[in-house]
Short mmCIF file of C-alpha atoms and ligand atoms in Angstrom, two decimals:
data_model
loop_
_atom_site.label_atom_id
_atom_site.label_comp_id
_atom_site.label_asym_id
_atom_site.label_seq_id
_atom_site.Cartn_x
_atom_site.Cartn_y
_atom_site.Cartn_z
CA MET T 17 13.55 38.47 -18.25
CA ILE T 18 13.39 36.41 -15.08
CA PRO T 19 10.50 33.95 -15.52
CA PHE T 20 8.25 32.94 -12.65
CA ASN T 21 9.09 29.25 -13.10
CA LYS T 22 11.37 26.92 -15.00
CA PRO T 23 10.77 23.16 -14.78
CA PRO T 24 13.48 21.48 -12.70
CA TYR T 25 16.12 19.53 -14.60
CA THR T 26 19.16 17.95 -12.96
CA GLY T 27 21.00 15.99 -15.67
CA ASN T 28 20.07 12.30 -15.60
CA GLU T 29 16.48 12.67 -16.75
CA ASP T 30 17.32 12.26 -20.47
CA LYS T 31 19.32 9.11 -19.83
CA TYR T 32 16.48 7.47 -17.89
CA VAL T 33 13.78 8.57 -20.33
CA MET T 34 15.85 7.21 -23.20
CA SER T 35 16.30 3.92 -21.38
CA ALA T 36 12.52 3.66 -20.80
CA MET T 37 11.94 4.43 -24.50
CA ARG T 38 14.21 1.62 -25.54
CA SER T 39 12.86 -0.93 -23.11
CA ASP T 40 10.18 -3.43 -24.05
CA LYS T 41 7.72 -1.97 -21.56
CA MET T 42 6.60 1.63 -21.76
CA SER T 43 3.16 1.25 -20.18
CA GLY T 44 2.55 1.71 -16.46
CA ASP T 45 4.11 -0.08 -13.51
CA GLY T 46 7.36 -0.92 -15.31
CA GLU T 47 10.92 -0.66 -14.02
CA PHE T 48 10.97 3.09 -13.37
CA THR T 49 7.55 3.20 -11.74
CA ILE T 50 8.70 0.45 -9.37
CA LYS T 51 11.93 2.37 -8.62
CA CYS T 52 9.92 5.52 -7.87
CA HIS T 53 7.48 3.63 -5.63
CA LYS T 54 10.37 2.15 -3.69
CA TRP T 55 12.05 5.54 -3.33
CA PHE T 56 8.92 7.12 -1.88
CA GLU T 57 8.09 4.25 0.45
CA GLU T 58 11.62 4.32 1.87
CA ASN T 59 12.16 8.06 1.97
CA LEU T 60 8.74 9.06 3.25
CA GLY T 61 8.49 6.05 5.52
CA CYS T 62 4.95 5.34 4.31
CA LYS T 63 2.99 2.15 3.73
CA LYS T 64 2.10 2.40 0.06
CA VAL T 65 2.32 4.86 -2.81
CA LEU T 66 1.02 4.75 -6.38
CA LEU T 67 2.20 7.03 -9.18
CA THR T 68 -0.65 8.70 -11.06
CA PRO T 69 -0.70 10.82 -14.22
CA SER T 70 -1.41 13.93 -12.10
CA CYS T 71 -2.18 15.08 -8.58
CA THR T 72 -5.71 15.80 -9.79
CA GLN T 73 -6.11 12.09 -10.54
CA ALA T 74 -4.58 11.06 -7.20
CA LEU T 75 -7.24 13.23 -5.52
CA GLU T 76 -9.93 11.61 -7.69
CA MET T 77 -8.69 8.21 -6.51
CA ALA T 78 -8.90 9.43 -2.92
CA ALA T 79 -12.55 10.41 -3.43
CA LEU T 80 -13.30 6.99 -4.96
CA LEU T 81 -11.51 5.19 -2.13
CA LEU T 82 -13.47 7.09 0.52
CA ASN T 83 -16.67 6.06 -1.28
CA VAL T 84 -17.86 9.62 -1.39
CA GLN T 85 -21.57 9.63 -2.26
CA GLU T 86 -24.08 12.17 -3.53
CA GLY T 87 -24.81 14.67 -0.76
CA ASP T 88 -21.75 13.91 1.37
CA GLU T 89 -19.95 17.00 2.64
CA VAL T 90 -16.23 17.61 2.32
CA ILE T 91 -14.52 20.37 4.27
CA MET T 92 -11.62 22.28 2.70
CA PRO T 93 -10.18 25.77 2.39
CA SER T 94 -11.49 27.99 -0.39
CA TYR T 95 -7.98 29.27 -1.00
CA THR T 96 -6.80 26.34 -3.13
CA PHE T 97 -6.56 24.94 -6.64
CA VAL T 98 -9.76 23.73 -8.36
CA SER T 99 -8.68 20.07 -8.30
CA THR T 100 -8.94 19.92 -4.50
CA ALA T 101 -12.68 20.48 -4.89
CA ASN T 102 -13.36 18.91 -8.30
CA ALA T 103 -12.18 15.46 -7.25
CA PHE T 104 -14.96 15.31 -4.64
CA VAL T 105 -17.57 17.21 -6.65
CA LEU T 106 -17.21 14.55 -9.37
CA ARG T 107 -18.51 12.02 -6.82
CA GLY T 108 -21.48 14.22 -5.92
CA ALA T 109 -20.10 15.81 -2.76
CA LYS T 110 -21.02 19.26 -1.53
CA ILE T 111 -18.00 21.38 -0.67
CA VAL T 112 -17.93 23.21 2.65
CA PHE T 113 -15.30 25.93 2.66
CA VAL T 114 -13.66 26.99 5.90
CA ASP T 115 -11.63 30.17 6.40
CA ILE T 116 -7.82 30.20 6.37
CA ARG T 117 -5.27 31.47 8.89
CA PRO T 118 -3.64 34.70 7.77
CA ASP T 119 -0.18 33.60 8.93
CA THR T 120 0.20 30.40 6.86
CA MET T 121 -2.69 30.76 4.34
CA ASN T 122 -3.71 27.23 5.45
CA ILE T 123 -7.12 26.08 6.69
CA ASN T 124 -7.82 27.42 10.18
CA GLU T 125 -7.92 24.22 12.22
CA GLU T 126 -9.89 25.97 14.98
CA LEU T 127 -12.85 26.46 12.63
CA ILE T 128 -13.12 22.93 11.26
CA GLU T 129 -15.10 21.26 14.03
CA ALA T 130 -18.00 23.71 13.83
CA ALA T 131 -18.38 22.93 10.12
CA ILE T 132 -18.77 19.17 10.69
CA THR T 133 -22.27 17.67 10.30
CA GLU T 134 -23.60 14.08 10.05
CA LYS T 135 -22.94 14.32 6.33
CA THR T 136 -19.27 15.21 6.62
CA ILE T 137 -17.10 12.44 5.24
CA ALA T 138 -13.69 14.10 4.99
CA ILE T 139 -11.51 17.09 5.69
CA VAL T 140 -9.16 17.94 2.84
CA VAL T 141 -6.23 20.03 3.98
CA VAL T 142 -3.93 21.91 1.62
CA HIS T 143 -0.34 22.60 2.68
CA TYR T 144 -0.10 25.94 0.89
CA ALA T 145 3.38 26.86 -0.36
CA GLY T 146 4.60 23.59 1.19
CA ILE T 147 4.03 25.01 4.67
CA PRO T 148 2.35 22.45 6.94
CA CYS T 149 -1.19 22.70 8.26
CA GLU T 150 -1.69 22.16 12.02
CA MET T 151 -1.96 18.38 11.64
CA ASP T 152 -2.09 17.34 15.33
CA THR T 153 -5.29 19.30 15.87
CA ILE T 154 -6.75 18.14 12.56
CA MET T 155 -6.02 14.44 13.17
CA ASP T 156 -7.50 14.77 16.65
CA ILE T 157 -10.74 16.14 15.18
CA SER T 158 -10.67 13.32 12.62
CA ARG T 159 -10.46 10.67 15.37
CA ARG T 160 -13.09 12.22 17.60
CA LYS T 161 -15.57 12.91 14.79
CA SER T 162 -14.81 9.86 12.63
CA VAL T 163 -14.08 11.77 9.47
CA TYR T 164 -11.25 11.05 7.07
CA VAL T 165 -8.35 13.39 6.39
CA VAL T 166 -6.91 13.77 2.88
CA GLU T 167 -3.78 15.86 2.50
CA ASP T 168 -3.57 17.80 -0.74
CA ALA T 169 0.21 17.89 -0.49
CA ALA T 170 0.60 18.88 -4.16
CA GLN T 171 3.11 21.51 -3.05
CA GLY T 172 4.40 19.68 0.01
CA MET T 173 7.01 17.10 -1.02
CA MET T 174 10.06 17.24 1.33
CA SER T 175 8.34 19.44 3.93
CA GLN T 176 7.96 18.20 7.49
CA TYR T 177 5.49 18.61 10.33
CA LYS T 178 7.04 17.71 13.69
CA GLY T 179 9.54 15.39 12.02
CA ARG T 180 6.97 13.68 9.79
CA ALA T 181 6.91 14.10 6.02
CA LEU T 182 3.87 15.91 4.67
CA GLY T 183 1.70 13.39 2.91
CA THR T 184 2.24 10.70 5.56
CA ILE T 185 -0.13 12.01 8.23
CA GLY T 186 -3.67 11.92 6.78
CA HIS T 187 -5.43 8.70 5.73
CA LEU T 188 -4.64 9.51 2.11
CA ALA T 189 -2.50 12.17 0.44
CA ALA T 190 -1.52 13.44 -2.98
CA PHE T 191 1.64 14.98 -4.46
CA SER T 192 1.92 16.81 -7.77
CA PHE T 193 4.77 16.53 -10.24
CA HIS T 194 3.45 19.21 -12.56
CA GLU T 195 6.27 21.28 -14.02
CA THR T 196 5.47 24.16 -11.66
CA LYS T 197 6.11 22.01 -8.58
CA ASN T 198 9.47 21.30 -6.91
CA TYR T 199 9.91 17.94 -8.70
CA THR T 200 8.39 16.99 -12.03
CA SER T 201 7.79 13.82 -13.97
CA GLY T 202 8.29 15.63 -17.24
CA GLY T 203 5.46 18.14 -17.17
CA GLU T 204 2.54 16.30 -15.56
CA GLY T 205 2.43 13.71 -12.82
CA GLY T 206 1.21 12.84 -9.37
CA LEU T 207 1.34 10.40 -6.49
CA LEU T 208 -1.28 8.86 -4.24
CA ILE T 209 0.02 8.12 -0.75
CA ILE T 210 -1.91 5.55 1.25
CA ASN T 211 -1.29 5.69 4.99
CA ASP T 212 -4.32 3.66 6.05
CA VAL T 213 -3.58 0.15 4.78
CA LYS T 214 -7.22 -0.77 4.45
CA PHE T 215 -7.26 1.25 1.21
CA VAL T 216 -4.33 -0.49 -0.47
CA GLY T 217 -6.08 -3.39 -2.22
CA ARG T 218 -8.92 -1.32 -3.62
CA ALA T 219 -6.54 1.48 -4.69
CA GLU T 220 -4.66 -0.96 -6.92
CA ILE T 221 -7.93 -2.11 -8.45
CA ILE T 222 -9.34 1.38 -9.05
CA ARG T 223 -6.07 2.45 -10.67
CA GLU T 224 -6.14 -0.58 -13.02
CA LYS T 225 -9.55 0.15 -14.58
CA GLY T 226 -11.40 -1.74 -11.87
CA THR T 227 -9.53 -5.00 -12.49
CA ASN T 228 -7.38 -7.12 -10.20
CA ARG T 229 -4.50 -6.99 -12.69
CA SER T 230 -1.94 -5.87 -10.07
CA GLN T 231 -2.56 -9.05 -8.07
CA PHE T 232 -2.33 -11.04 -11.30
CA PHE T 233 1.12 -9.58 -12.05
CA ARG T 234 2.29 -10.51 -8.59
CA GLY T 235 1.19 -14.06 -9.26
CA MET T 236 -1.43 -13.99 -6.52
CA ILE T 237 -4.25 -15.05 -8.88
CA ASP T 238 -4.22 -16.96 -12.17
CA LYS T 239 -6.46 -14.69 -14.28
CA TYR T 240 -7.58 -11.12 -13.92
CA THR T 241 -11.06 -9.72 -14.26
CA TRP T 242 -13.33 -6.76 -13.63
CA VAL T 243 -14.01 -6.56 -9.88
CA ASP T 244 -14.92 -2.93 -9.03
CA ILE T 245 -15.37 0.53 -10.53
CA GLY T 246 -12.15 2.10 -11.70
CA SER T 247 -10.37 4.11 -14.30
CA SER T 248 -6.93 4.47 -15.87
CA TYR T 249 -4.76 6.09 -13.25
CA LEU T 250 -1.31 4.75 -14.25
CA PRO T 251 1.29 7.03 -15.81
CA GLY T 252 3.51 5.69 -18.58
CA GLU T 253 7.13 4.77 -17.98
CA LEU T 254 8.53 7.93 -19.60
CA GLN T 255 6.95 10.02 -16.86
CA ALA T 256 8.29 7.71 -14.16
CA ALA T 257 11.77 7.71 -15.72
CA TYR T 258 11.94 11.51 -15.75
CA LEU T 259 10.77 11.64 -12.17
CA TYR T 260 13.29 9.07 -11.03
CA GLY T 261 16.10 11.33 -12.28
CA GLN T 262 14.72 14.05 -10.02
CA LEU T 263 14.22 11.81 -6.99
CA GLU T 264 17.89 10.85 -7.06
CA GLN T 265 18.70 14.57 -6.84
CA SER T 266 15.91 15.49 -4.43
CA GLU T 267 18.26 16.71 -1.69
CA VAL T 268 20.16 18.87 -4.17
CA ILE T 269 16.96 20.43 -5.51
CA ASN T 270 15.59 20.97 -2.00
CA ALA T 271 18.78 22.60 -0.71
CA ALA T 272 18.96 24.92 -3.73
CA ARG T 273 15.36 26.04 -3.30
CA LEU T 274 15.78 26.59 0.44
CA SER T 275 18.83 28.70 -0.25
CA ILE T 276 16.89 30.94 -2.69
CA TRP T 277 14.10 31.22 -0.13
CA ASP T 278 16.61 32.28 2.54
CA SER T 279 18.15 34.88 0.24
CA TYR T 280 14.72 36.41 -0.41
CA TYR T 281 13.89 36.35 3.28
CA ARG T 282 17.14 38.05 4.29
CA GLY T 283 16.91 40.55 1.44
CA LEU T 284 13.38 41.66 2.28
CA LYS T 285 13.13 41.19 6.05
CA ASP T 286 13.77 44.83 6.95
CA LEU T 287 10.64 45.88 5.03
CA THR T 288 8.47 43.95 7.52
CA PRO T 289 6.05 44.37 9.16
CA HIS T 290 4.98 47.80 7.96
CA LEU T 291 5.56 47.67 4.20
CA ILE T 292 5.22 43.95 3.51
CA GLU T 293 4.64 40.65 5.31
CA LEU T 294 6.69 37.51 4.68
CA PRO T 295 5.76 33.79 4.96
CA ILE T 296 5.76 32.20 8.40
CA ILE T 297 6.89 28.63 9.03
CA PRO T 298 5.31 27.31 12.25
CA ASP T 299 7.50 25.92 15.06
CA MET T 300 8.72 22.35 14.63
CA CYS T 301 7.98 22.48 10.90
CA ALA T 302 10.32 22.48 7.92
CA GLY T 303 9.31 24.00 4.61
CA ASN T 304 10.44 22.98 1.12
CA ALA T 305 10.63 26.47 -0.42
CA HIS T 306 7.92 25.57 -2.90
CA MET T 307 6.98 29.21 -3.04
CA PHE T 308 8.19 32.57 -1.82
CA TYR T 309 5.47 35.16 -1.43
CA ILE T 310 5.17 38.63 -0.02
CA LYS T 311 1.96 40.28 1.12
CA VAL T 312 1.30 43.95 0.45
CA LEU T 313 -1.37 46.28 1.83
CA ASN T 314 -4.28 45.40 -0.48
CA ILE T 315 -5.33 44.50 -4.02
CA GLU T 316 -4.78 48.05 -5.37
CA VAL T 317 -1.22 48.15 -4.08
CA ARG T 318 -0.67 44.66 -5.44
CA GLY T 319 -1.72 45.76 -8.93
CA ILE T 320 0.73 48.65 -8.84
CA ILE T 321 3.63 46.53 -7.54
CA LEU T 322 2.96 43.78 -10.11
CA ASP T 323 3.00 46.42 -12.88
CA ILE T 324 6.36 47.75 -11.72
CA LEU T 325 7.83 44.23 -11.51
CA LYS T 326 6.49 43.45 -14.97
CA ARG T 327 8.23 46.53 -16.38
CA ASP T 328 11.42 45.27 -14.72
CA ASN T 329 10.90 41.90 -16.47
CA ILE T 330 10.37 40.02 -13.22
CA GLY T 331 7.87 37.16 -13.51
CA ALA T 332 5.96 37.82 -10.30
CA VAL T 333 2.34 36.64 -10.14
CA PHE T 334 -0.70 36.54 -7.88
CA HIS T 335 -2.39 33.27 -6.96
CA TYR T 336 -5.78 31.62 -6.37
CA ILE T 337 -9.07 33.43 -6.67
CA PRO T 338 -10.93 31.85 -3.72
CA LEU T 339 -13.09 28.98 -4.97
CA HIS T 340 -16.22 30.07 -3.10
CA SER T 341 -16.37 33.25 -5.18
CA SER T 342 -15.91 31.44 -8.52
CA PRO T 343 -18.92 30.57 -10.74
CA ALA T 344 -18.58 26.82 -10.07
CA GLY T 345 -17.71 27.26 -6.41
CA ARG T 346 -20.85 29.30 -5.77
CA LYS T 347 -22.95 26.49 -7.22
CA LEU T 348 -21.13 23.48 -5.79
CA GLY T 349 -20.10 24.67 -2.38
CA SER T 350 -20.79 27.07 0.44
CA PHE T 351 -18.65 29.00 2.89
CA HIS T 352 -19.12 28.01 6.52
CA GLY T 353 -18.81 30.97 8.89
CA ASP T 354 -17.25 34.29 7.95
CA ASP T 355 -14.77 34.90 5.20
CA LYS T 356 -12.53 36.94 7.44
CA TYR T 357 -9.19 36.19 5.79
CA THR T 358 -9.62 34.06 2.64
CA THR T 359 -10.50 36.88 0.24
CA GLN T 360 -8.61 39.64 2.02
CA GLU T 361 -5.32 37.75 2.33
CA SER T 362 -5.52 36.21 -1.16
CA GLU T 363 -5.78 39.73 -2.61
CA ARG T 364 -2.56 40.84 -0.92
CA LEU T 365 -0.32 38.01 -2.06
CA ILE T 366 2.47 38.21 -4.69
CA ARG T 367 4.59 35.17 -5.60
CA LEU T 368 8.20 35.77 -6.60
CA PRO T 369 10.18 33.68 -9.13
CA ILE T 370 11.71 30.58 -7.56
CA TRP T 371 13.10 27.61 -9.45
CA PHE T 372 15.97 25.16 -9.36
CA GLY T 373 18.95 26.68 -11.16
CA MET T 374 18.23 30.35 -10.43
CA THR T 375 21.53 32.24 -10.26
CA GLU T 376 22.65 34.50 -7.45
CA LEU T 377 22.49 37.42 -9.89
CA GLU T 378 18.88 36.64 -10.76
CA ILE T 379 17.94 36.35 -7.09
CA GLN T 380 19.56 39.70 -6.24
CA CYS T 381 17.89 41.28 -9.26
CA VAL T 382 14.44 40.20 -7.99
CA ILE T 383 15.22 41.45 -4.47
CA GLU T 384 16.40 44.84 -5.79
CA SER T 385 13.38 45.22 -7.99
CA VAL T 386 10.91 44.31 -5.24
CA ARG T 387 12.63 46.67 -2.78
CA LYS T 388 12.57 49.53 -5.26
CA ALA T 389 8.91 48.95 -6.09
CA ILE T 390 7.81 48.71 -2.46
CA ILE T 391 9.86 51.66 -1.25
CA SER T 392 8.95 53.95 -4.15
CA TYR T 393 5.27 53.12 -3.73
CA SER T 394 5.30 53.76 0.01
CA ARG T 395 6.82 57.23 -0.28
C1 PLP X 25 -0.74 21.82 -8.48
C2 PLP X 25 -1.85 21.54 -7.53
C3 PLP X 25 -2.84 20.58 -7.79
C4 PLP X 25 -2.96 19.87 -9.11
O1 PLP X 25 -1.86 19.16 -9.48
P1 PLP X 25 -1.78 18.47 -10.94
O2 PLP X 25 -0.62 17.55 -10.81
O3 PLP X 25 -1.55 19.60 -11.90
O4 PLP X 25 -3.05 17.77 -11.18
C5 PLP X 25 -3.77 20.31 -6.82
N1 PLP X 25 -3.77 20.97 -5.65
C6 PLP X 25 -2.87 21.91 -5.37
C7 PLP X 25 -2.90 22.58 -4.03
C8 PLP X 25 -1.88 22.25 -6.30
O5 PLP X 25 -0.99 23.19 -6.00
#
């Protein structure tokens, strides 16, 4: 059996987790959290980051920071995870879904402007599969129309758009360290990235239950108190310790994933474009091999291919059901313009196993199995 995912593990995680367990401080913002913050600020070249217990909670913080109010509109793709929408729905926003581009599965930047109204407060972009959205166009719209941009970069750590790390381009951004992502903080975890410094002070307060405790710890004030709304958005030190072990090995993990991605690409390329389609990485962008997908003719063919792969013990899976067609999505959002590609392309997509530590034999086994399935079906 070749599973779809295995959580990444590089070797030092146990040591660091053990050290956090034996320290006198296991609650948030201890030694390992500080080490992680420093790593991100240096490696991403960004102003400020804050570890969170999940990407979902980093997105919730973003919605709080933008002061999203009842009736505000937030533009996003429908082809995404529920948390992209929920974070803003929790603040009373109405979700406006915009169609995706068939080549990258990302929001079609050309369709965003027409969806903007006086009520639009933000555009939330999702870098699907770690492949960058067209950020120059999107940031230009943001400036001209005075709307914020939040990057849901849950899948995007280590990817680059024109030399800039994903997560450092929008006003705010979020990473996920869930065990299905490229780097994990021991199962669940996330990061809020703050690129617009005006949000820094309030972000620290919101994350500390609405208190100015962070300033207190830095010795900037002599007692701390309740100053704003907030919640508990700090992860414990065990999560941070696990993550730090992965950050130290981030280049190793990234290189290994890219190499698997390349093997799949080379092994399946000759089946394009007639039998399958493969992911496209736009010019001047670098992916992080978060995902390797193929696209087949339609949902019927996908069902057949997935059955064959299942019989071969290959953990291949489909992905998101578009949010606008879900029970909650129908109630809480609406699709702007035509759904030309969102449903159609989502129904064609199959994700192949990809994880740190996959052996060459396992990779070749997946390639063989996919080739056999596709070729036998097409005869
Ligand atoms: C994984 C994911 C999330 C949620 O991340 P958690 O850390 O599990 O909360 C949000 N958005 C996208 C696009 C994701 O892939």
